[in-house]
Amino acid sequence: MRSATRSGVDTISDLPCNVLDGILGCLPLKDAVKTSILSRDWRYKWVTRQELEFDYQFFVTYACNQAKAIIYQVLLLHKGPILKFSLGGSNLTIYPDIDHWILFLSKKNVQEFTLCGNSLNNRYHLPSHFFTFHHLRHLKVDRCLFHPPPDFKGFEKLINLDLHFVTFDPAILRNLIFRCPLLERLTLRWCTNFDTLEIDAPNLKCFDFRGNSKSICFKNAPMLEKLIVHLNSRVSMVASPVCSNITKFFCHMPCLMQLDISGHLLEYLTMGGLPENHLTSLNNVKSFNVRAMFFRSIKHVSGVIYLIKSFPKLQKLTIECGMKSEAVEPVVQYLQDQSSLCGAVKLLQKVHMSMFRGLEVEMEFLRLILASARVLEEISAWNYEHLLCLSSREIMDNMKQYQRASPNVKFIVDEIVVEDALL
């Protein structure tokens, strides 16, 4: 910079427009706008910036009316396409103005759009012109009402759809997925409750669902690699299924590699019983995560054991232990009757268990893992000190006495003191 000043040459201003746009794009929007005071030539260089983000920090910094005026000014001065637009904050309640901004953006070829409302009770209703964003590739909507018009033709270029606390007619989702043929990632968190959640997405690679649904059907998901399903509540059925839910659930996802499920989904999967043969459609699963697994529940434990036996390539197992007041003896006996895991954990390397208490049933589960996993490298567990039934030293001593298929396995048991956790 000093040599450029002495020679009187402004090397930065002479850079190609696309290079300048790239430099300005790396700056926060507030700093990019400040470059307008550098010189007359720089006054409007920022107006071609292709990414505009008015996030939480923006709405904390400016009062509502001031924030609204800034956004209007930025949009009115802007020239060219806006490829990425983000809007959201704690005081985002200026709904009529958002309608105007979205109408303006509908002509700007937006490819990535994020809108985060601030109220669960007074949600923003996405206007009809929002559904004309034909160039969208990434869409994230939080705390809004999502009701496409009857003539909605879909987002043909969309690859990532992320909906949080969004209210919509459950029947809309099936049509929306169908009209997004390139969709690869779908996230639904705490949205509308479903009777039947049906997924028919030939290019879907990742599906993350957290909420309520009485049933889930993967009609067509041949490319699915990562699946997260956390049900908020139990699924109650009037009559037992004719055939096993677990077979129907997994039969159309041969590419699955990462599975993350909740205890409530385990109960749903075990309805109709567990088949005698293991599922060949799950041959590629390498990572298995279970949230809120109740070791006192025979359905939970038998479901997990069945799934583990269906994962011949499993490398990482993570379990969050839950609490449940049921008899332990039948589950302990079930685990003791399992002589081995039939070679299913021959590639298992790491086991991690959180909220682990050291109960007899939990220890029996680890005993079974240790006896079967030949390349196991590490078993780690943790819980708060006051919730442990055994001390960390007692847990480790017990595990070291079990028969081990892997001679080099490392044991880690952490006791967290509440005072330390609050620091």
PDB file of C-alpha atoms in Angstrom, residues 177-327:
ATOM      1  CA  ILE A 177     -40.888 -32.401  -2.811  1.00  0.00           C
ATOM      2  CA  PHE A 178     -42.230 -33.659  -6.129  1.00  0.00           C
ATOM      3  CA  ARG A 179     -41.810 -30.200  -7.649  1.00  0.00           C
ATOM      4  CA  CYS A 180     -38.191 -29.916  -6.466  1.00  0.00           C
ATOM      5  CA  PRO A 181     -36.635 -32.695  -8.592  1.00  0.00           C
ATOM      6  CA  LEU A 182     -33.007 -31.813  -7.697  1.00  0.00           C
ATOM      7  CA  LEU A 183     -33.570 -31.765  -3.928  1.00  0.00           C
ATOM      8  CA  GLU A 184     -30.600 -33.275  -2.042  1.00  0.00           C
ATOM      9  CA  ARG A 185     -31.076 -32.029   1.532  1.00  0.00           C
ATOM     10  CA  LEU A 186     -34.394 -31.745   3.377  1.00  0.00           C
ATOM     11  CA  THR A 187     -34.688 -30.536   6.982  1.00  0.00           C
ATOM     12  CA  LEU A 188     -38.016 -30.372   8.842  1.00  0.00           C
ATOM     13  CA  ARG A 189     -37.728 -29.349  12.474  1.00  0.00           C
ATOM     14  CA  TRP A 190     -40.739 -28.837  14.718  1.00  0.00           C
ATOM     15  CA  CYS A 191     -43.074 -28.024  11.868  1.00  0.00           C
ATOM     16  CA  THR A 192     -46.610 -29.245  11.230  1.00  0.00           C
ATOM     17  CA  ASN A 193     -47.672 -32.559  12.793  1.00  0.00           C
ATOM     18  CA  PHE A 194     -48.122 -35.357  10.263  1.00  0.00           C
ATOM     19  CA  ASP A 195     -50.392 -38.358  10.101  1.00  0.00           C
ATOM     20  CA  THR A 196     -48.216 -39.898   7.407  1.00  0.00           C
ATOM     21  CA  LEU A 197     -44.906 -38.401   6.343  1.00  0.00           C
ATOM     22  CA  GLU A 198     -44.154 -39.732   2.856  1.00  0.00           C
ATOM     23  CA  ILE A 199     -40.804 -39.102   1.174  1.00  0.00           C
ATOM     24  CA  ASP A 200     -40.487 -39.579  -2.576  1.00  0.00           C
ATOM     25  CA  ALA A 201     -37.249 -37.842  -3.596  1.00  0.00           C
ATOM     26  CA  PRO A 202     -34.971 -39.700  -6.014  1.00  0.00           C
ATOM     27  CA  ASN A 203     -31.975 -37.355  -5.469  1.00  0.00           C
ATOM     28  CA  LEU A 204     -32.302 -36.851  -1.704  1.00  0.00           C
ATOM     29  CA  LYS A 205     -29.020 -37.449   0.141  1.00  0.00           C
ATOM     30  CA  CYS A 206     -29.790 -36.081   3.611  1.00  0.00           C
ATOM     31  CA  PHE A 207     -33.094 -36.003   5.526  1.00  0.00           C
ATOM     32  CA  ASP A 208     -33.404 -34.458   9.002  1.00  0.00           C
ATOM     33  CA  PHE A 209     -36.826 -34.697  10.683  1.00  0.00           C
ATOM     34  CA  ARG A 210     -37.628 -33.644  14.238  1.00  0.00           C
ATOM     35  CA  GLY A 211     -41.262 -33.469  15.208  1.00  0.00           C
ATOM     36  CA  ASN A 212     -44.392 -35.619  15.289  1.00  0.00           C
ATOM     37  CA  SER A 213     -45.719 -38.096  12.758  1.00  0.00           C
ATOM     38  CA  LYS A 214     -47.906 -41.159  13.221  1.00  0.00           C
ATOM     39  CA  SER A 215     -46.081 -42.979  10.429  1.00  0.00           C
ATOM     40  CA  ILE A 216     -43.139 -42.382   8.108  1.00  0.00           C
ATOM     41  CA  CYS A 217     -42.807 -43.876   4.647  1.00  0.00           C
ATOM     42  CA  PHE A 218     -39.746 -43.619   2.411  1.00  0.00           C
ATOM     43  CA  LYS A 219     -41.413 -44.417  -0.878  1.00  0.00           C
ATOM     44  CA  ASN A 220     -38.387 -43.597  -3.005  1.00  0.00           C
ATOM     45  CA  ALA A 221     -35.016 -42.507  -1.583  1.00  0.00           C
ATOM     46  CA  PRO A 222     -32.349 -44.516  -3.442  1.00  0.00           C
ATOM     47  CA  MET A 223     -29.601 -41.899  -2.914  1.00  0.00           C
ATOM     48  CA  LEU A 224     -30.211 -41.234   0.794  1.00  0.00           C
ATOM     49  CA  GLU A 225     -26.909 -41.278   2.720  1.00  0.00           C
ATOM     50  CA  LYS A 226     -27.728 -39.516   5.996  1.00  0.00           C
ATOM     51  CA  LEU A 227     -30.971 -39.946   7.942  1.00  0.00           C
ATOM     52  CA  ILE A 228     -31.961 -38.178  11.177  1.00  0.00           C
ATOM     53  CA  VAL A 229     -35.412 -38.888  12.644  1.00  0.00           C
ATOM     54  CA  HIS A 230     -36.284 -37.737  16.166  1.00  0.00           C
ATOM     55  CA  LEU A 231     -39.927 -38.159  17.121  1.00  0.00           C
ATOM     56  CA  ASN A 232     -41.068 -35.883  19.937  1.00  0.00           C
ATOM     57  CA  SER A 233     -43.646 -38.304  21.304  1.00  0.00           C
ATOM     58  CA  ARG A 234     -44.688 -41.924  21.191  1.00  0.00           C
ATOM     59  CA  VAL A 235     -46.527 -43.251  18.166  1.00  0.00           C
ATOM     60  CA  SER A 236     -49.735 -44.962  19.252  1.00  0.00           C
ATOM     61  CA  MET A 237     -51.411 -47.393  16.888  1.00  0.00           C
ATOM     62  CA  VAL A 238     -54.882 -48.876  17.293  1.00  0.00           C
ATOM     63  CA  ALA A 239     -53.837 -52.187  15.775  1.00  0.00           C
ATOM     64  CA  SER A 240     -50.463 -53.827  15.287  1.00  0.00           C
ATOM     65  CA  PRO A 241     -49.011 -53.690  11.750  1.00  0.00           C
ATOM     66  CA  VAL A 242     -49.429 -56.771   9.574  1.00  0.00           C
ATOM     67  CA  CYS A 243     -45.684 -56.845   8.905  1.00  0.00           C
ATOM     68  CA  SER A 244     -42.685 -55.306  10.631  1.00  0.00           C
ATOM     69  CA  ASN A 245     -42.394 -51.520  10.447  1.00  0.00           C
ATOM     70  CA  ILE A 246     -38.610 -51.803  10.418  1.00  0.00           C
ATOM     71  CA  THR A 247     -38.662 -53.680   7.100  1.00  0.00           C
ATOM     72  CA  LYS A 248     -40.974 -51.180   5.443  1.00  0.00           C
ATOM     73  CA  PHE A 249     -39.066 -48.205   6.831  1.00  0.00           C
ATOM     74  CA  PHE A 250     -35.598 -49.106   5.509  1.00  0.00           C
ATOM     75  CA  CYS A 251     -36.337 -51.034   2.323  1.00  0.00           C
ATOM     76  CA  HIS A 252     -35.789 -48.109  -0.118  1.00  0.00           C
ATOM     77  CA  MET A 253     -32.515 -46.587   1.104  1.00  0.00           C
ATOM     78  CA  PRO A 254     -29.621 -48.825  -0.073  1.00  0.00           C
ATOM     79  CA  CYS A 255     -27.023 -46.009   0.116  1.00  0.00           C
ATOM     80  CA  LEU A 256     -27.601 -45.102   3.766  1.00  0.00           C
ATOM     81  CA  MET A 257     -24.331 -44.468   5.649  1.00  0.00           C
ATOM     82  CA  GLN A 258     -25.320 -42.391   8.702  1.00  0.00           C
ATOM     83  CA  LEU A 259     -28.365 -43.131  10.873  1.00  0.00           C
ATOM     84  CA  ASP A 260     -29.457 -40.953  13.806  1.00  0.00           C
ATOM     85  CA  ILE A 261     -32.756 -41.882  15.498  1.00  0.00           C
ATOM     86  CA  SER A 262     -34.660 -41.354  18.746  1.00  0.00           C
ATOM     87  CA  GLY A 263     -36.073 -43.824  21.237  1.00  0.00           C
ATOM     88  CA  HIS A 264     -39.623 -43.042  20.152  1.00  0.00           C
ATOM     89  CA  LEU A 265     -38.748 -44.022  16.582  1.00  0.00           C
ATOM     90  CA  LEU A 266     -37.297 -47.285  17.908  1.00  0.00           C
ATOM     91  CA  GLU A 267     -40.695 -48.085  19.409  1.00  0.00           C
ATOM     92  CA  TYR A 268     -42.351 -47.353  16.070  1.00  0.00           C
ATOM     93  CA  LEU A 269     -39.849 -49.529  14.184  1.00  0.00           C
ATOM     94  CA  THR A 270     -40.385 -52.525  16.461  1.00  0.00           C
ATOM     95  CA  MET A 271     -44.165 -52.486  15.966  1.00  0.00           C
ATOM     96  CA  GLY A 272     -45.111 -55.626  14.088  1.00  0.00           C
ATOM     97  CA  GLY A 273     -42.125 -57.468  15.525  1.00  0.00           C
ATOM     98  CA  LEU A 274     -38.562 -57.871  14.306  1.00  0.00           C
ATOM     99  CA  PRO A 275     -37.929 -60.109  11.271  1.00  0.00           C
ATOM    100  CA  GLU A 276     -35.716 -63.152  11.626  1.00  0.00           C
ATOM    101  CA  ASN A 277     -33.346 -62.118   8.861  1.00  0.00           C
ATOM    102  CA  HIS A 278     -31.244 -58.981   8.995  1.00  0.00           C
ATOM    103  CA  LEU A 279     -31.871 -56.113   6.586  1.00  0.00           C
ATOM    104  CA  THR A 280     -29.541 -56.234   3.576  1.00  0.00           C
ATOM    105  CA  SER A 281     -30.560 -52.693   2.593  1.00  0.00           C
ATOM    106  CA  LEU A 282     -28.450 -51.335   5.485  1.00  0.00           C
ATOM    107  CA  ASN A 283     -25.147 -52.860   4.448  1.00  0.00           C
ATOM    108  CA  ASN A 284     -23.440 -49.467   4.037  1.00  0.00           C
ATOM    109  CA  VAL A 285     -24.241 -47.883   7.415  1.00  0.00           C
ATOM    110  CA  LYS A 286     -21.013 -46.755   9.141  1.00  0.00           C
ATOM    111  CA  SER A 287     -22.354 -44.441  11.867  1.00  0.00           C
ATOM    112  CA  PHE A 288     -25.286 -45.180  14.190  1.00  0.00           C
ATOM    113  CA  ASN A 289     -26.580 -42.659  16.742  1.00  0.00           C
ATOM    114  CA  VAL A 290     -29.486 -43.278  19.153  1.00  0.00           C
ATOM    115  CA  ARG A 291     -30.974 -40.476  21.264  1.00  0.00           C
ATOM    116  CA  ALA A 292     -32.938 -41.198  24.453  1.00  0.00           C
ATOM    117  CA  MET A 293     -32.496 -44.962  24.342  1.00  0.00           C
ATOM    118  CA  PHE A 294     -34.207 -46.555  27.343  1.00  0.00           C
ATOM    119  CA  PHE A 295     -32.114 -49.548  28.408  1.00  0.00           C
ATOM    120  CA  ARG A 296     -34.985 -50.642  30.626  1.00  0.00           C
ATOM    121  CA  SER A 297     -37.175 -51.133  27.541  1.00  0.00           C
ATOM    122  CA  ILE A 298     -36.948 -54.503  25.786  1.00  0.00           C
ATOM    123  CA  LYS A 299     -38.264 -52.854  22.608  1.00  0.00           C
ATOM    124  CA  HIS A 300     -35.478 -50.303  22.596  1.00  0.00           C
ATOM    125  CA  VAL A 301     -32.695 -52.757  23.352  1.00  0.00           C
ATOM    126  CA  SER A 302     -33.873 -55.485  20.974  1.00  0.00           C
ATOM    127  CA  GLY A 303     -34.397 -52.893  18.229  1.00  0.00           C
ATOM    128  CA  VAL A 304     -30.879 -51.517  18.629  1.00  0.00           C
ATOM    129  CA  ILE A 305     -29.319 -54.990  18.706  1.00  0.00           C
ATOM    130  CA  TYR A 306     -31.250 -55.959  15.572  1.00  0.00           C
ATOM    131  CA  LEU A 307     -30.103 -52.834  13.745  1.00  0.00           C
ATOM    132  CA  ILE A 308     -26.478 -53.282  14.829  1.00  0.00           C
ATOM    133  CA  LYS A 309     -26.555 -56.817  13.419  1.00  0.00           C
ATOM    134  CA  SER A 310     -27.812 -55.338  10.143  1.00  0.00           C
ATOM    135  CA  PHE A 311     -24.793 -52.967   9.901  1.00  0.00           C
ATOM    136  CA  PRO A 312     -21.792 -55.091   8.805  1.00  0.00           C
ATOM    137  CA  LYS A 313     -19.734 -51.920   8.086  1.00  0.00           C
ATOM    138  CA  LEU A 314     -20.537 -50.104  11.337  1.00  0.00           C
ATOM    139  CA  GLN A 315     -17.551 -48.091  12.628  1.00  0.00           C
ATOM    140  CA  LYS A 316     -19.011 -45.643  15.152  1.00  0.00           C
ATOM    141  CA  LEU A 317     -21.804 -46.175  17.696  1.00  0.00           C
ATOM    142  CA  THR A 318     -23.187 -43.317  19.815  1.00  0.00           C
ATOM    143  CA  ILE A 319     -25.952 -43.771  22.392  1.00  0.00           C
ATOM    144  CA  GLU A 320     -27.637 -41.267  24.679  1.00  0.00           C
ATOM    145  CA  CYS A 321     -29.067 -43.251  27.595  1.00  0.00           C
ATOM    146  CA  GLY A 322     -32.569 -42.360  28.738  1.00  0.00           C
ATOM    147  CA  MET A 323     -34.507 -43.034  31.915  1.00  0.00           C
ATOM    148  CA  LYS A 324     -37.532 -45.287  32.162  1.00  0.00           C
ATOM    149  CA  SER A 325     -39.255 -47.071  35.050  1.00  0.00           C
ATOM    150  CA  GLU A 326     -39.667 -50.597  33.744  1.00  0.00           C
ATOM    151  CA  ALA A 327     -38.408 -53.960  34.982  1.00  0.00           C
TER     152      ALA A 327
END
